[in-house]
Coordinates of C-alpha atoms in Angstrom, one line a residue:
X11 CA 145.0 120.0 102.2
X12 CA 142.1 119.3 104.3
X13 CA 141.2 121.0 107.5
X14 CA 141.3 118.4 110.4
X15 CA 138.7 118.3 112.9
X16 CA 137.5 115.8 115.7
X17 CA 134.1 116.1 114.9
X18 CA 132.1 117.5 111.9
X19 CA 128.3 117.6 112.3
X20 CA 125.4 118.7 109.9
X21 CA 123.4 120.7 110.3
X22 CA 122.9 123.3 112.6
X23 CA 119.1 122.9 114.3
X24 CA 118.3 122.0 117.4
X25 CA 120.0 118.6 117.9
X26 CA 123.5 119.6 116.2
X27 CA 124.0 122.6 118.0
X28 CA 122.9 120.7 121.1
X29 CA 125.6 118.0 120.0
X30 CA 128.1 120.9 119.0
X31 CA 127.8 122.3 122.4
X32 CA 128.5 118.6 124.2
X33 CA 131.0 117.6 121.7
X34 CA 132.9 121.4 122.5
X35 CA 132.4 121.0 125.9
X36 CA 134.4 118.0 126.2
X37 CA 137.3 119.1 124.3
X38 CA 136.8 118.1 120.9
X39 CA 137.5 120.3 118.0
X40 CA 133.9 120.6 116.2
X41 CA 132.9 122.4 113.3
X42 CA 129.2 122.7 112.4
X43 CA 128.1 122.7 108.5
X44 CA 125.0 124.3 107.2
X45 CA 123.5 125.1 103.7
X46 CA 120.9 127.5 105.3
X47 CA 122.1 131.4 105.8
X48 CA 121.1 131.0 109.8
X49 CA 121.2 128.5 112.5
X50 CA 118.2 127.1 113.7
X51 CA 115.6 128.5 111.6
X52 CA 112.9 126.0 112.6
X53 CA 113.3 126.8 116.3
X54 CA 113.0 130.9 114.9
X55 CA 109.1 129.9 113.5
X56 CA 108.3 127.5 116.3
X57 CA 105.5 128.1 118.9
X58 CA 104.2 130.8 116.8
X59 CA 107.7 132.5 117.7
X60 CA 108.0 131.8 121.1
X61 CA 109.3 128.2 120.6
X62 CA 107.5 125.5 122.8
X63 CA 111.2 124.3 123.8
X64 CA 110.3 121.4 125.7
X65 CA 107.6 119.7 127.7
X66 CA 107.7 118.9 131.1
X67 CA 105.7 115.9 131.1
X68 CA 108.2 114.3 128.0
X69 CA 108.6 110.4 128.1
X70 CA 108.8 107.6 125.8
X71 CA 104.7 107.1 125.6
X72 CA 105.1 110.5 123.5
X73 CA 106.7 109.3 121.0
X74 CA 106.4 107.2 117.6
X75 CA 109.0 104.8 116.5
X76 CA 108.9 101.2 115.2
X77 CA 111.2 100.4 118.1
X78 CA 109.3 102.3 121.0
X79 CA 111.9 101.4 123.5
X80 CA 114.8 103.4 121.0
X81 CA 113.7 106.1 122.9
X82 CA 114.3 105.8 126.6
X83 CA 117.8 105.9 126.9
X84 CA 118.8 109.7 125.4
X85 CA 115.4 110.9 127.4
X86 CA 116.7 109.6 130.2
X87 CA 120.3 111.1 130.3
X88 CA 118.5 114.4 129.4
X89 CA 115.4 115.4 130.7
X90 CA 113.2 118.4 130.6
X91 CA 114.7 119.6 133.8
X92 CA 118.4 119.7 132.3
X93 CA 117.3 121.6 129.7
X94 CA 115.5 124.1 131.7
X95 CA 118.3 124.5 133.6
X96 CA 119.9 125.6 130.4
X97 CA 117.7 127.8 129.8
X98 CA 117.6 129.8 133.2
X99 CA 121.1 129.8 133.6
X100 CA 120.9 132.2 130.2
X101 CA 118.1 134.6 132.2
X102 CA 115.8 133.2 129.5
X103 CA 111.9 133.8 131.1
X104 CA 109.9 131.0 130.1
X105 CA 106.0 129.9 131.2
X106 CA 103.9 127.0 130.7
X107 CA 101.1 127.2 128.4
X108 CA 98.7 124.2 128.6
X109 CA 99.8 120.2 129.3
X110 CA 103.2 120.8 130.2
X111 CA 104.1 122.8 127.3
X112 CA 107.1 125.3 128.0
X113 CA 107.9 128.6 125.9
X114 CA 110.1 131.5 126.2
X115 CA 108.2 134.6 127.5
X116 CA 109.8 137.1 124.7
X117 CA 111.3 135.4 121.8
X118 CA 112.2 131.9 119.8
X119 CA 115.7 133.6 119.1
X120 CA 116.5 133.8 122.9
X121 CA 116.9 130.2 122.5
X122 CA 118.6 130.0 119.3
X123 CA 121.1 133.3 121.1
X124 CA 121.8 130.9 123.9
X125 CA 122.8 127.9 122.2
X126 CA 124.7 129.8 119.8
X127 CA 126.3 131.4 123.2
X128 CA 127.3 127.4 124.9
X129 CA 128.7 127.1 121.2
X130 CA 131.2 130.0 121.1
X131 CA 132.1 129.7 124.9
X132 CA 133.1 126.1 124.1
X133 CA 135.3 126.8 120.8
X134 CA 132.5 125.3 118.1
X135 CA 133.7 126.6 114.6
X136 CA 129.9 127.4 112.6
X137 CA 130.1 128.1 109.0
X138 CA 126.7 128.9 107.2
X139 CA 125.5 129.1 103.6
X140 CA 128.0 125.8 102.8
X141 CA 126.6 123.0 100.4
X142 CA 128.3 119.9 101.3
X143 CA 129.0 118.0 98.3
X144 CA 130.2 114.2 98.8
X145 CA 130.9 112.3 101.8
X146 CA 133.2 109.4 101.9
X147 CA 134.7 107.1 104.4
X148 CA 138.0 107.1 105.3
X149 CA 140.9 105.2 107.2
X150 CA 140.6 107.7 110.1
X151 CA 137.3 108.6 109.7
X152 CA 135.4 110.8 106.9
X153 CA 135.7 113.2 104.0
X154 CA 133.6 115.7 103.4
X155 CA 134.0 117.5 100.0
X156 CA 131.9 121.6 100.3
X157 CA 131.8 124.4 98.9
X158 CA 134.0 125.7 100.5
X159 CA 136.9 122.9 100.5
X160 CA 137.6 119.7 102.2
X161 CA 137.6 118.5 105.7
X162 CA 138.5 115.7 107.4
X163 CA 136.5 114.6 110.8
X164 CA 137.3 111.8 112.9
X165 CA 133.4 111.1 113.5
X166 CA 130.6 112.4 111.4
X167 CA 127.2 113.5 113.5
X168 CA 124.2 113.7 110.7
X169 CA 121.4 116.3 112.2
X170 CA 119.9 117.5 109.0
X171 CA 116.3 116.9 110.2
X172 CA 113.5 115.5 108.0
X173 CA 111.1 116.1 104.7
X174 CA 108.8 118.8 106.8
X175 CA 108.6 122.3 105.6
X176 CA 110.8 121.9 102.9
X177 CA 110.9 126.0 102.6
X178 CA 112.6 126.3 105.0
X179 CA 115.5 124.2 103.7
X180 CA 114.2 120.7 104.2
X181 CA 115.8 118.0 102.4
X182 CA 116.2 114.2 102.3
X183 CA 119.8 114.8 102.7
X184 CA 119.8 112.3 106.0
X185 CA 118.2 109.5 104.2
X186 CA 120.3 109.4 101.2
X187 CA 123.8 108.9 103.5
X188 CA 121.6 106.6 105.4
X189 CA 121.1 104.9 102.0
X190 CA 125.2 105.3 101.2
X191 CA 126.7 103.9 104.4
X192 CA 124.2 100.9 104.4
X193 CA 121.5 101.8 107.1
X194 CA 117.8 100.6 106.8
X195 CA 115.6 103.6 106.8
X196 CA 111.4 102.7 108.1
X197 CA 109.7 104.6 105.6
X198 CA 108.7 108.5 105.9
X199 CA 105.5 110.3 105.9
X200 CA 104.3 113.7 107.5
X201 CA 103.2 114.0 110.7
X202 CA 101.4 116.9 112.9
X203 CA 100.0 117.8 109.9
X204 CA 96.2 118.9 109.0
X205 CA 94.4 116.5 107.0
X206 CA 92.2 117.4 103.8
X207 CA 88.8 116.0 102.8
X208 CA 87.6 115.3 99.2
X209 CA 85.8 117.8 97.0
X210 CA 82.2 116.0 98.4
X211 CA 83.3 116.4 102.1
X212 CA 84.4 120.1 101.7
X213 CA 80.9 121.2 99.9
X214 CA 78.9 120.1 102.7
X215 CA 81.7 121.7 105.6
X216 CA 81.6 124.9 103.9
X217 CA 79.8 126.8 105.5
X218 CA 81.4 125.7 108.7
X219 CA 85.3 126.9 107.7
X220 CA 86.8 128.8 110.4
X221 CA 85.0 127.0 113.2
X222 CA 87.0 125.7 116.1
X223 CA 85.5 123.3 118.9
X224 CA 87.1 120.9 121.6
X225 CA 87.0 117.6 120.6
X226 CA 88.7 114.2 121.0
X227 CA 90.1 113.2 117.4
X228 CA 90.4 109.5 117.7
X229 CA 91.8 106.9 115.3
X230 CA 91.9 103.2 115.9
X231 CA 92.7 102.6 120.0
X232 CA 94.7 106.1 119.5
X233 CA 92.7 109.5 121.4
X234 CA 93.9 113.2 121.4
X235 CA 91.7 116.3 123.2
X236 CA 92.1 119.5 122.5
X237 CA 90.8 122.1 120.0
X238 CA 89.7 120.7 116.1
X239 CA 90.1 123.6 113.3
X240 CA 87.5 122.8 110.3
X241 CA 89.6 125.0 107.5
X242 CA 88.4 125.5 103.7
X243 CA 90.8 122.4 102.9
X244 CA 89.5 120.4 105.8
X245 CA 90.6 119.6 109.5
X246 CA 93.1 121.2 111.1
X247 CA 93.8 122.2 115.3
X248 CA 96.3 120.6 117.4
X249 CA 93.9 117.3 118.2
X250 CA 93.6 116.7 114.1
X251 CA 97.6 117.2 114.0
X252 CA 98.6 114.6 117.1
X253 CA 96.2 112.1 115.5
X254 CA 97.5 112.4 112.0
X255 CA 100.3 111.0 112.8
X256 CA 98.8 107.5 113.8
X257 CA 95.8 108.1 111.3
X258 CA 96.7 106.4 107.5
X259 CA 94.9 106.8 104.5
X260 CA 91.6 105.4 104.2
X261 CA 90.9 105.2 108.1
X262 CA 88.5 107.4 109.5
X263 CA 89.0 109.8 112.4
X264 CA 85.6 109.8 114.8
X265 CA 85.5 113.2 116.4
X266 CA 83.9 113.2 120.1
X267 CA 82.8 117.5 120.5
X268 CA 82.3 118.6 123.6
X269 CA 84.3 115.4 125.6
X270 CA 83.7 116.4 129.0
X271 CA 80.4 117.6 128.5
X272 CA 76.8 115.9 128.5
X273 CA 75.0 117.4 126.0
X274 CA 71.9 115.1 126.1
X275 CA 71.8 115.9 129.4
X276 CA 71.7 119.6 129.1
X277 CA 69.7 119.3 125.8
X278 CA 67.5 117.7 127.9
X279 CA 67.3 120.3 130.6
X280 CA 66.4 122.8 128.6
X281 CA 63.6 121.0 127.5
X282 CA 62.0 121.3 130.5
X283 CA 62.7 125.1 130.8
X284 CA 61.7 126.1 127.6
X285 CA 59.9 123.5 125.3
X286 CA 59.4 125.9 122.7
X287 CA 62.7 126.6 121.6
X288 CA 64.5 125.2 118.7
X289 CA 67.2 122.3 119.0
X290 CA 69.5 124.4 117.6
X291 CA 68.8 127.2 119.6
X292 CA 69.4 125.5 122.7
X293 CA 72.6 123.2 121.2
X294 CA 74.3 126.8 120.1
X295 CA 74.6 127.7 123.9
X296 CA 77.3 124.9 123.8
X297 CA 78.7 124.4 120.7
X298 CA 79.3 127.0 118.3
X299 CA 76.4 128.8 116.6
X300 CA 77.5 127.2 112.7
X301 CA 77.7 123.8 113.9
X302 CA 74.8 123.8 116.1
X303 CA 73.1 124.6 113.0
X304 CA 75.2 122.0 110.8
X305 CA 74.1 118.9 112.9
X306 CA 70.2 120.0 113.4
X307 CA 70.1 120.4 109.0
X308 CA 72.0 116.6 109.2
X309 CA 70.1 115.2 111.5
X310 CA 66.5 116.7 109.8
X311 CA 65.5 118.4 113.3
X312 CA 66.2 122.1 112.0
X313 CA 63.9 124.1 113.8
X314 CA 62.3 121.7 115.4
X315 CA 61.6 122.7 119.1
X316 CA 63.1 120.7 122.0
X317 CA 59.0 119.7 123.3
X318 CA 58.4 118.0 120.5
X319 CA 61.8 115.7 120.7
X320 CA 61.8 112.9 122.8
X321 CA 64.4 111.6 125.4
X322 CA 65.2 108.4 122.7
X323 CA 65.0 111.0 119.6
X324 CA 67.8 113.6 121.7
X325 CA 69.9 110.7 122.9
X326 CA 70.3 109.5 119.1
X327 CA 71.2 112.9 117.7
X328 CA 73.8 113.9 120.7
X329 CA 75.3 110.2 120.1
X330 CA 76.1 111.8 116.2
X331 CA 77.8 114.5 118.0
X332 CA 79.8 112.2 120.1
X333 CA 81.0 110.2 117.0
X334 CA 80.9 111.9 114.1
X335 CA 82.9 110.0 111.7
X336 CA 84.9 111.4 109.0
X337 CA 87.0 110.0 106.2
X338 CA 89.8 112.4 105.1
X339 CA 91.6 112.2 101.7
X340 CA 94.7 112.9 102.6
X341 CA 97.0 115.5 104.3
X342 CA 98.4 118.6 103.4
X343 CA 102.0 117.0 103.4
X344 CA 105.4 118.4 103.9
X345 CA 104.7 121.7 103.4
X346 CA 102.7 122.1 106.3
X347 CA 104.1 118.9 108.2
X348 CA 105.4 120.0 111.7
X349 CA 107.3 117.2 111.5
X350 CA 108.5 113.4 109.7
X351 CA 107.3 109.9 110.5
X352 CA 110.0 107.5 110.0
X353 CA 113.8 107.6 108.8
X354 CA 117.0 105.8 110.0
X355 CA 115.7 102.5 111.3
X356 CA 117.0 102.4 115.4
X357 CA 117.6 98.7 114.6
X358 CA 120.7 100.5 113.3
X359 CA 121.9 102.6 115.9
X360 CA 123.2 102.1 119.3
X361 CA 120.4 104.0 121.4
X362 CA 123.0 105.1 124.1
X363 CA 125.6 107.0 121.4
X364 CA 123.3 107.1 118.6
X365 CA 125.8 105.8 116.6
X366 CA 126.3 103.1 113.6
X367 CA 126.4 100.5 114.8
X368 CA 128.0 99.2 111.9
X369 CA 129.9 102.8 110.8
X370 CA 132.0 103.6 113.5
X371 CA 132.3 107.4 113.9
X372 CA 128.9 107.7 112.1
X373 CA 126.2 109.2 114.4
X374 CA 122.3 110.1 113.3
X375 CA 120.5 112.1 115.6
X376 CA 116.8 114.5 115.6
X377 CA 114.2 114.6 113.3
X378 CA 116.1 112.3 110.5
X379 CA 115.6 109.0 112.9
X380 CA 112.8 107.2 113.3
X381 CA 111.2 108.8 117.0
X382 CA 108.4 110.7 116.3
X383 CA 107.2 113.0 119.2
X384 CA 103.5 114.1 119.9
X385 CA 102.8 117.8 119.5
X386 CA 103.8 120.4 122.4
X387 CA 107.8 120.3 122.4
X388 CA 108.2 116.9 122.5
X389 CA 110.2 116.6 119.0
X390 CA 112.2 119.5 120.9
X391 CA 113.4 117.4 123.8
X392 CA 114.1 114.8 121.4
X393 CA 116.6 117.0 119.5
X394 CA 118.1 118.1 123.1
X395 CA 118.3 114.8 124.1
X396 CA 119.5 112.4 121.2
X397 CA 122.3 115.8 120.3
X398 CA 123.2 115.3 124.0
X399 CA 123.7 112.1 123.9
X400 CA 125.9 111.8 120.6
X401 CA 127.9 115.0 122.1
X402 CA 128.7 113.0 124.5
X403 CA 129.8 109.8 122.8
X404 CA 132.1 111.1 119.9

């Protein structure tokens, strides 16, 4: 005999709990699956262990999705605010780090404690370490066959997440009962992930591994600012992850150091103070020492001192600085992806419930559909807010 339930959801991240917690709060009987040992492992290792929760500036401009407009409707019904809320109504100390991103003062797990707590206080049954096994539809709603036995649920929510990090338990599971139940699925890649360079490309960046400068990474009409990594396996820093998920292979990404500052200008100024002293003397009192030296060696000006460069001869080697183009091979994948590009095609779901729209009962929601959030807890509010939104429909 199977158990009887009015809701069975997989998967217990961020947007199943979040859906658990609605579904419970409403009344229905809910039982959350997961094949991992503990919930909400990839909210444990986020924000270096503080978990970037959410970001107060979230919208639908933050977000990838072959349907942009997908979006609007769960971010709407549940905004940053809502889930702050949440979060100080558990005493949970939180602070904002830079553009608008929000983490807990002490710990990742003081979030995973608190939506663990909604659960219990709203009846959710949670059952780890369970493989489910076969899924089928029924006349009242859906089998699933486990591990550890059957169970019947009047609406299904799927909230296994993506491909990214598959270590930590990552599957395609979502996809492949996309695939079963007839949904379209736009087609998956990583994203917020570094990006590697060819054997060439890393012999003449070696000597600069480890060096970190502010930069805007830019890739077609698409511009990020903020720090640039250069690793021993190629660029990495939270500009290089936002644009790797609009970069694709072959493109370029044109690197501006510096954005906000004139370095011809200062170059220029120090010129006048001190003629005598080499380019990349005076172009290491901005940028750091390594690739001060790196761009006076490309540019054939090493050691050459600033009275003996004119204004045109500056102007042309600060304009490499400003747009230094660079071709990467590739990424590092899944195993370092943040997060996936792509998944269940929205054309298939109904953006209000997030469910099938031709599988009643059926719901997809977080990282397995296709909305793709920038960097900074944007994917987070996405799992708050499409969970909340199926939570409330089933």
């Amino acid at each position: 005999m199977a158990e009887q339930y009015d809701v069975v959801i997989l998967g217990a991240g961020a947007a199943g709990m979040m859906a658990a917690i609605e579904a419970g709060k409403r009344g229905r009987r809910v039982l959350v699956l997961d094949h991992a040992k503990a919930p909400g492992e990839k909210i444990r290792i986020s924000g270096g262990g503080r978990c970037n929760f959410t970001n107060i500036h979230a919208g639908p401009k933050n977000f990838l999705s072959a349907n942009p407009h997908f979006c609007k409707s769960a971010l709407a019904r549940y905004t940053p605010q809502d889930f702050i809320a949440l979060v100080e109504r558990h005493n949970i100390a939180w602070h904002e780090k830079t553009l608008g991103q929000l983490f807990c003062d002490d710990s990742a797990k003081d979030i995973i404690r608190m939506l663990l707590s909604e659960m219990k206080d709203t009846g959710v049954v949670l059952r780890l370490g369970v493989q489910v096994q076969s899924i089928d539809k029924t006349f009242s709603g859906f089998r699933v066959a486990t591990s550890d036995g059957m169970i019947d649920g009047a609406n299904l929510i799927v909230a296994t997440g993506g491909k990214s990090i598959p270590k930590m338990g990552a599957t395609g599971f979502a996809y492949r009962l996309a695939e079963q139940f007839g949904l379209p699925l736009i087609e998956t890649r990583p994203a917020l992930v570094p990006l590697t360079l060819d054997p060439a490309q890393l012999e003449s960046l070696s000597a600069l591994a480890g060096v970190a400068v502010d930069a805007e990474a830019r890739s077609g009409k698409t511009a990020f600012e903020e720090a640039v990594l250069i690793t021993h396996r190629g660029l990495s820093g939270p500009a290089i992850l936002q644009i790797s998920s609009y970069w694709r292979e072959g493109g370029d990404i044109r690197l501006a150091l510096l954005p906000r500052v004139d370095i011809a200008s200062l170059l220029k100024g120090a010129r006048r103070e001190n003629g005598r002293q080499a380019l990349q003397t005076a172009l290491a009192e901005h940028l750091p020492k390594r690739l001060a030296q790196f761009f006076a060696e490309t540019a054939g000006l090493i050691n050459r001192s600033l009275a003996d460069l004119s204004d045109k001869v500056i102007d042309g080697f600060c304009s490499g600085i400003k747009d230094w183009a660079i071709t990467p091979a590739g990424s590092e994948g899944y195993r370092t992806a943040e997060v996936t590009l792509g998944g269940v095609d929205t054309r298939a779901l109904d953006s209000r419930s997030m469910q099938a729209r031709d599988v009643p009962g059926l719901y997809f929601i977080g990282e397995c559909v296709d909305v793709t959030g920038w960097l900074g807890g944007y994917n987070f509010q996405w799992a708050w807010a499409s969970g909340f939104s199926a939570g409330q429909a089933v």
